[in-house]
């Protein structure tokens, strides 16, 4: 069916509207409706991926208007992978977080699910579109819905965190819009592929340069690249569990995808690496981002905040890899989009389980958690190992490509940053493990005075998803060769 | 060299992995749980033994699991060296399981299911490391082993364990991520492969300084081999229950470290390459320093297990020294010592644990006259220490003999001196224990005259391993054959 | 000197939007009161909207509404006679986004005021660090 591409975005969109309607009619139906919408979206995304692997780039013209007049969806291997990732994670998250929504946002679940699906629509749209302005619109849809969701979290700090995020987010999106304006002035077109053709050979133009800088700056702000990351820790920490589970793995990664799309498809490899000589500077910036994220994570006392700084660190990996200028680096960056999304999702699933049971997750609150929540901790441990970069989890393999790419380029500072950040993450997570393992309320080795610690695990629905995703980290790891060969390398040709 | 594709290596690794769910589900029926462990151990041993005839006939068994990148797969290859190590590890697993039952029950330890589960995981990783076909797979299993043994080392969950556990992680994980990972990726970057090859993989691409640096990174990076100064984790890890110390720190963990260095020297660098740069001498020098210093420190230790720990550090460097001699007899001796030391040292650790279970004593100064009370244990101790010192008629003599011949072959008189003086030192720190245990006056003796050994399940294993150490003098096959076959492959081939 | 001046005069729309953007940015960053910050944000976004609209302008062109779009004899339409409608259309979307963000930010400000009884950022920071 050739409408799968549209269905990916339209399904969550329409179901969001219906769910919104049903809030007045029968609120309990809102959840199944949005769930169905996302299920359709996942199925369509997988179908599209299969089609793209078989046929090549797909083009879907909205309402039949041909580009560059109309808006088209252009799906190649890169988007197809990211689309499956986004819809899959959003779908799994909805199943896993249902209880959490009941616990945290009990008074307006129906409206929440509406906004959730709109958020996912935005993300999917950002990924799938082939039009520059459409991209802006969808980024704003994503951002607006995320502002709303953040404020529903922590009652005291959520609204302020959301407001601060709005300020910075608006700056970022506006810069991007400005950049698109300059591109439009120069080329008269808004279609990505069209613009790419039109700006070829215009290497000296200052308009194109301005456009590039503005677009990239805007996207960097949105992806929380150091030093534009200041909005991220508060925004993600104080949002409700269901939202942090979907935004942490997806939002920044989708922005990385946008950056790669702009770099490869719109402006072109040649322009970026041969005309502009920014590669070294950006790799240095990425190195700083990695180290800054790691160091700031060390200083945190709250588990969720610590994890958000790790996200900042991971973004550094991807930006550095993409700007390295060789195929290995870009492979590492793209593979890391997939891997980081999975790892972060697994981490936040586990943390969400903890929040469900013990509510506050300052590191000191985690005493004895290995005994009380063994399955959750198992998932957490696997995700942590992936972030540290222990084989056979997937985190190791993207580090592999990134380090290889950096070595090939001679960017040994980046290699050092990657190794140091792995060590820092090891310290971070083992600090947490120690507290979870050692302090079970009893000191030392009392054989029989306590008996087994009572297990208070999270509900089964949450555990199953958490377990599945953590296991997928190993699967994604050992099959990274397959992923690279079938999806990433063909894309980069 | 003919290669047979077989699933046996994978099965050998998986057996103890797959038994873990059984262990967890029978946690409330200890006897059922223990029998699962035994079954897994016996099946594993049988699978390993079944591959022995093939290897002895000069062929190899291989299996590729996952292709990651060209020249870097997750794959198994069973050759003579790997088979030697696997035989040692799998046979001792059965014996140690028997011992740990006696020990843990004798002390009524907590968390026994967790203990046996991680034990099983650790052995899987050990066998996996033994059968690794390339550096990537070896690294994978090395890391899994580090992580699997952490809960074992910190089993007691008291303040002491916490500090030791931290040391364990810092030294082992820190070096493997900080040194081995970049070195490994650099090898891949320089040569495009990580497969262990008879002549090494470099074929002249490396200059002497880079080769030296790389080699040192590997030698110190594989901190499990206990090379000074990254050895401090070993004595600290003695805080673990004795079965852990016995198997892991006499057999599995430390041997994986030494094994990895041997693999790197023979398979990544290659004997000829190292000879051409005289790098063998560098490694031999480092190993010698470790041997001498650790033996001296062992003299000063009063805690029995710590003395054994420093002895282990020294003995591991024998293995490395043997291989670093880069002469046929020397390498044979080094590899043979993997087996001889394992059986000897494990006997000693079993004795230490048996003494603790029976009398609660940990310090040598408290063990005056213990021979009257635990004669069987102390006789086993005698045999074990004779093997370590290298006296006939124990197996240790054979490996020492080959090492001495190796130094003569290569005209390395300094090394000969190192070997002989360290044997003297070994005698100096073992013999007094035995002497004090048996030959003391009635007043000095701290124990009554009646014989009261540790539980049967503790004593039987140590007698078995002592017997094996004794028997290995007369029947050093198949270990000697395997070692000689391996050396032929590395030097001749 | 006259070159610079003529440059400025010729590209006055760019200068205008840059100045407006800077004013907006100043408001967002330097002002203490949350409402002023939000207004600054709005000015920032408006500057960009104005920029886009100004791109579409052509000298001596009229508004882009066609009479007799399909001439019976197929006479062509001179694009140079009509200002570019596309940019203004794009900005319709951007205006909607801007308004929505503004409204939402105001709602948040109300919520914050209800909780903390102040809209001054330094006071808020103090209150937060106390908790």
Short mmCIF file of N, CA and C in Angstrom, two decimals, chain A residues 333-395:
data_model
loop_
_atom_site.label_atom_id
_atom_site.label_comp_id
_atom_site.label_asym_id
_atom_site.label_seq_id
_atom_site.Cartn_x
_atom_site.Cartn_y
_atom_site.Cartn_z
N UNK A 333 27.98 7.74 14.36
CA UNK A 333 26.95 8.69 14.81
C UNK A 333 25.56 8.14 14.54
N UNK A 334 25.34 7.61 13.35
CA UNK A 334 24.01 7.11 13.01
C UNK A 334 23.68 5.87 13.84
N UNK A 335 24.66 4.98 13.96
CA UNK A 335 24.42 3.80 14.80
C UNK A 335 24.10 4.22 16.22
N UNK A 336 24.77 5.29 16.66
CA UNK A 336 24.54 5.74 18.02
C UNK A 336 23.16 6.34 18.20
N UNK A 337 22.57 6.88 17.13
CA UNK A 337 21.19 7.36 17.25
C UNK A 337 20.33 6.19 17.70
N UNK A 338 20.48 5.08 17.00
CA UNK A 338 19.70 3.90 17.34
C UNK A 338 20.04 3.40 18.73
N UNK A 339 21.34 3.22 18.96
CA UNK A 339 21.74 2.62 20.23
C UNK A 339 21.43 3.51 21.41
N UNK A 340 21.69 4.80 21.28
CA UNK A 340 21.46 5.68 22.42
C UNK A 340 19.98 5.76 22.74
N UNK A 341 19.15 5.79 21.69
CA UNK A 341 17.71 5.83 21.95
C UNK A 341 17.31 4.60 22.77
N UNK A 342 17.79 3.43 22.34
CA UNK A 342 17.44 2.21 23.07
C UNK A 342 17.97 2.23 24.49
N UNK A 343 19.24 2.64 24.65
CA UNK A 343 19.83 2.61 25.99
C UNK A 343 19.12 3.57 26.92
N UNK A 344 18.87 4.79 26.40
CA UNK A 344 18.22 5.78 27.25
C UNK A 344 16.81 5.33 27.60
N UNK A 345 16.14 4.72 26.63
CA UNK A 345 14.80 4.24 26.91
C UNK A 345 14.84 3.18 28.00
N UNK A 346 15.78 2.25 27.88
CA UNK A 346 15.89 1.20 28.90
C UNK A 346 16.17 1.81 30.27
N UNK A 347 17.08 2.78 30.31
CA UNK A 347 17.41 3.43 31.57
C UNK A 347 16.20 4.09 32.19
N UNK A 348 15.50 4.88 31.37
CA UNK A 348 14.39 5.62 31.94
C UNK A 348 13.21 4.72 32.28
N UNK A 349 13.10 3.59 31.56
CA UNK A 349 12.07 2.63 31.95
C UNK A 349 12.35 2.13 33.37
N UNK A 350 13.62 1.77 33.60
CA UNK A 350 13.98 1.27 34.92
C UNK A 350 13.76 2.35 35.98
N UNK A 351 14.21 3.57 35.66
CA UNK A 351 14.07 4.63 36.65
C UNK A 351 12.60 4.93 36.91
N UNK A 352 11.79 4.86 35.85
CA UNK A 352 10.36 5.08 36.03
C UNK A 352 9.76 4.06 36.97
N UNK A 353 10.23 2.81 36.82
CA UNK A 353 9.76 1.79 37.76
C UNK A 353 10.11 2.15 39.19
N UNK A 354 11.31 2.66 39.36
CA UNK A 354 11.73 3.03 40.71
C UNK A 354 10.86 4.16 41.25
N UNK A 355 10.61 5.16 40.37
CA UNK A 355 9.80 6.29 40.81
C UNK A 355 8.41 5.82 41.19
N UNK A 356 7.90 4.85 40.44
CA UNK A 356 6.57 4.33 40.72
C UNK A 356 6.48 3.78 42.13
N UNK A 357 7.58 3.12 42.56
CA UNK A 357 7.53 2.50 43.88
C UNK A 357 8.03 3.40 44.99
N UNK A 358 9.13 4.10 44.76
CA UNK A 358 9.70 4.84 45.88
C UNK A 358 9.65 6.35 45.73
N UNK A 359 9.07 6.82 44.70
CA UNK A 359 8.76 8.22 44.45
C UNK A 359 9.91 9.18 44.33
N UNK A 360 10.83 9.21 45.27
CA UNK A 360 11.95 10.12 45.09
C UNK A 360 13.17 9.30 44.71
N UNK A 361 13.89 9.75 43.71
CA UNK A 361 15.07 8.98 43.32
C UNK A 361 16.36 9.77 43.51
N UNK A 362 16.49 10.43 44.65
CA UNK A 362 17.83 10.90 44.99
C UNK A 362 18.66 9.65 45.23
N UNK A 363 19.94 9.74 44.92
CA UNK A 363 20.75 8.52 44.96
C UNK A 363 20.72 7.87 46.34
N UNK A 364 20.59 8.71 47.37
CA UNK A 364 20.57 8.12 48.71
C UNK A 364 19.28 7.38 49.00
N UNK A 365 18.24 7.59 48.16
CA UNK A 365 16.99 6.88 48.41
C UNK A 365 17.02 5.47 47.86
N UNK A 366 18.13 5.11 47.18
CA UNK A 366 18.11 3.86 46.45
C UNK A 366 18.67 2.70 47.24
N UNK A 367 18.71 2.82 48.56
CA UNK A 367 19.35 1.78 49.35
C UNK A 367 18.69 0.44 49.15
N UNK A 368 19.53 -0.55 48.93
CA UNK A 368 19.04 -1.91 48.93
C UNK A 368 18.09 -2.25 47.80
N UNK A 369 18.17 -1.50 46.73
CA UNK A 369 17.19 -1.70 45.68
C UNK A 369 17.38 -3.02 44.94
N UNK A 370 18.59 -3.55 44.99
CA UNK A 370 18.80 -4.83 44.32
C UNK A 370 17.96 -5.92 44.97
N UNK A 371 17.77 -5.78 46.25
CA UNK A 371 16.95 -6.77 46.92
C UNK A 371 15.47 -6.53 46.71
N UNK A 372 15.08 -5.23 46.76
CA UNK A 372 13.66 -4.93 46.69
C UNK A 372 13.10 -4.99 45.28
N UNK A 373 13.90 -4.60 44.29
CA UNK A 373 13.38 -4.57 42.92
C UNK A 373 14.39 -5.24 41.99
N UNK A 374 14.58 -6.54 42.14
CA UNK A 374 15.66 -7.19 41.39
C UNK A 374 15.50 -7.11 39.88
N UNK A 375 14.25 -7.26 39.38
CA UNK A 375 14.09 -7.26 37.93
C UNK A 375 14.34 -5.88 37.34
N UNK A 376 13.81 -4.88 38.01
CA UNK A 376 14.05 -3.51 37.54
C UNK A 376 15.53 -3.21 37.53
N UNK A 377 16.20 -3.59 38.61
CA UNK A 377 17.63 -3.33 38.68
C UNK A 377 18.38 -4.10 37.61
N UNK A 378 17.90 -5.31 37.31
CA UNK A 378 18.54 -6.06 36.24
C UNK A 378 18.50 -5.28 34.94
N UNK A 379 17.32 -4.74 34.61
CA UNK A 379 17.21 -3.93 33.41
C UNK A 379 18.08 -2.69 33.49
N UNK A 380 18.13 -2.10 34.66
CA UNK A 380 18.94 -0.90 34.85
C UNK A 380 20.41 -1.21 34.65
N UNK A 381 20.84 -2.33 35.21
CA UNK A 381 22.25 -2.71 35.08
C UNK A 381 22.63 -2.89 33.63
N UNK A 382 21.77 -3.61 32.87
CA UNK A 382 22.09 -3.81 31.45
C UNK A 382 22.20 -2.48 30.71
N UNK A 383 21.25 -1.58 30.99
CA UNK A 383 21.29 -0.29 30.31
C UNK A 383 22.54 0.48 30.71
N UNK A 384 22.90 0.41 32.00
CA UNK A 384 24.09 1.11 32.46
C UNK A 384 25.34 0.56 31.78
N UNK A 385 25.39 -0.77 31.67
CA UNK A 385 26.55 -1.39 31.02
C UNK A 385 26.65 -0.93 29.57
N UNK A 386 25.48 -0.75 28.94
CA UNK A 386 25.50 -0.29 27.56
C UNK A 386 26.05 1.12 27.47
N UNK A 387 25.70 1.96 28.42
CA UNK A 387 26.20 3.33 28.39
C UNK A 387 27.69 3.35 28.67
N UNK A 388 28.14 2.49 29.59
CA UNK A 388 29.57 2.43 29.87
C UNK A 388 30.30 1.93 28.62
N UNK A 389 29.64 1.04 27.88
CA UNK A 389 30.27 0.56 26.66
C UNK A 389 30.90 -0.80 26.84
N UNK A 390 30.15 -1.71 27.51
CA UNK A 390 30.66 -3.05 27.73
C UNK A 390 30.07 -3.96 26.66
N UNK A 391 30.89 -4.68 25.92
CA UNK A 391 30.26 -5.61 24.99
C UNK A 391 29.58 -6.72 25.76
N UNK A 392 28.62 -7.47 25.27
CA UNK A 392 28.05 -7.32 23.94
C UNK A 392 26.88 -6.36 23.82
N UNK A 393 26.75 -5.40 24.75
CA UNK A 393 25.64 -4.47 24.59
C UNK A 393 25.93 -3.49 23.48
N UNK A 394 24.86 -2.83 23.00
CA UNK A 394 25.01 -2.03 21.78
C UNK A 394 25.91 -0.81 21.98
N UNK A 395 25.96 -0.27 23.21
CA UNK A 395 26.75 0.93 23.41
C UNK A 395 28.21 0.75 23.00
#
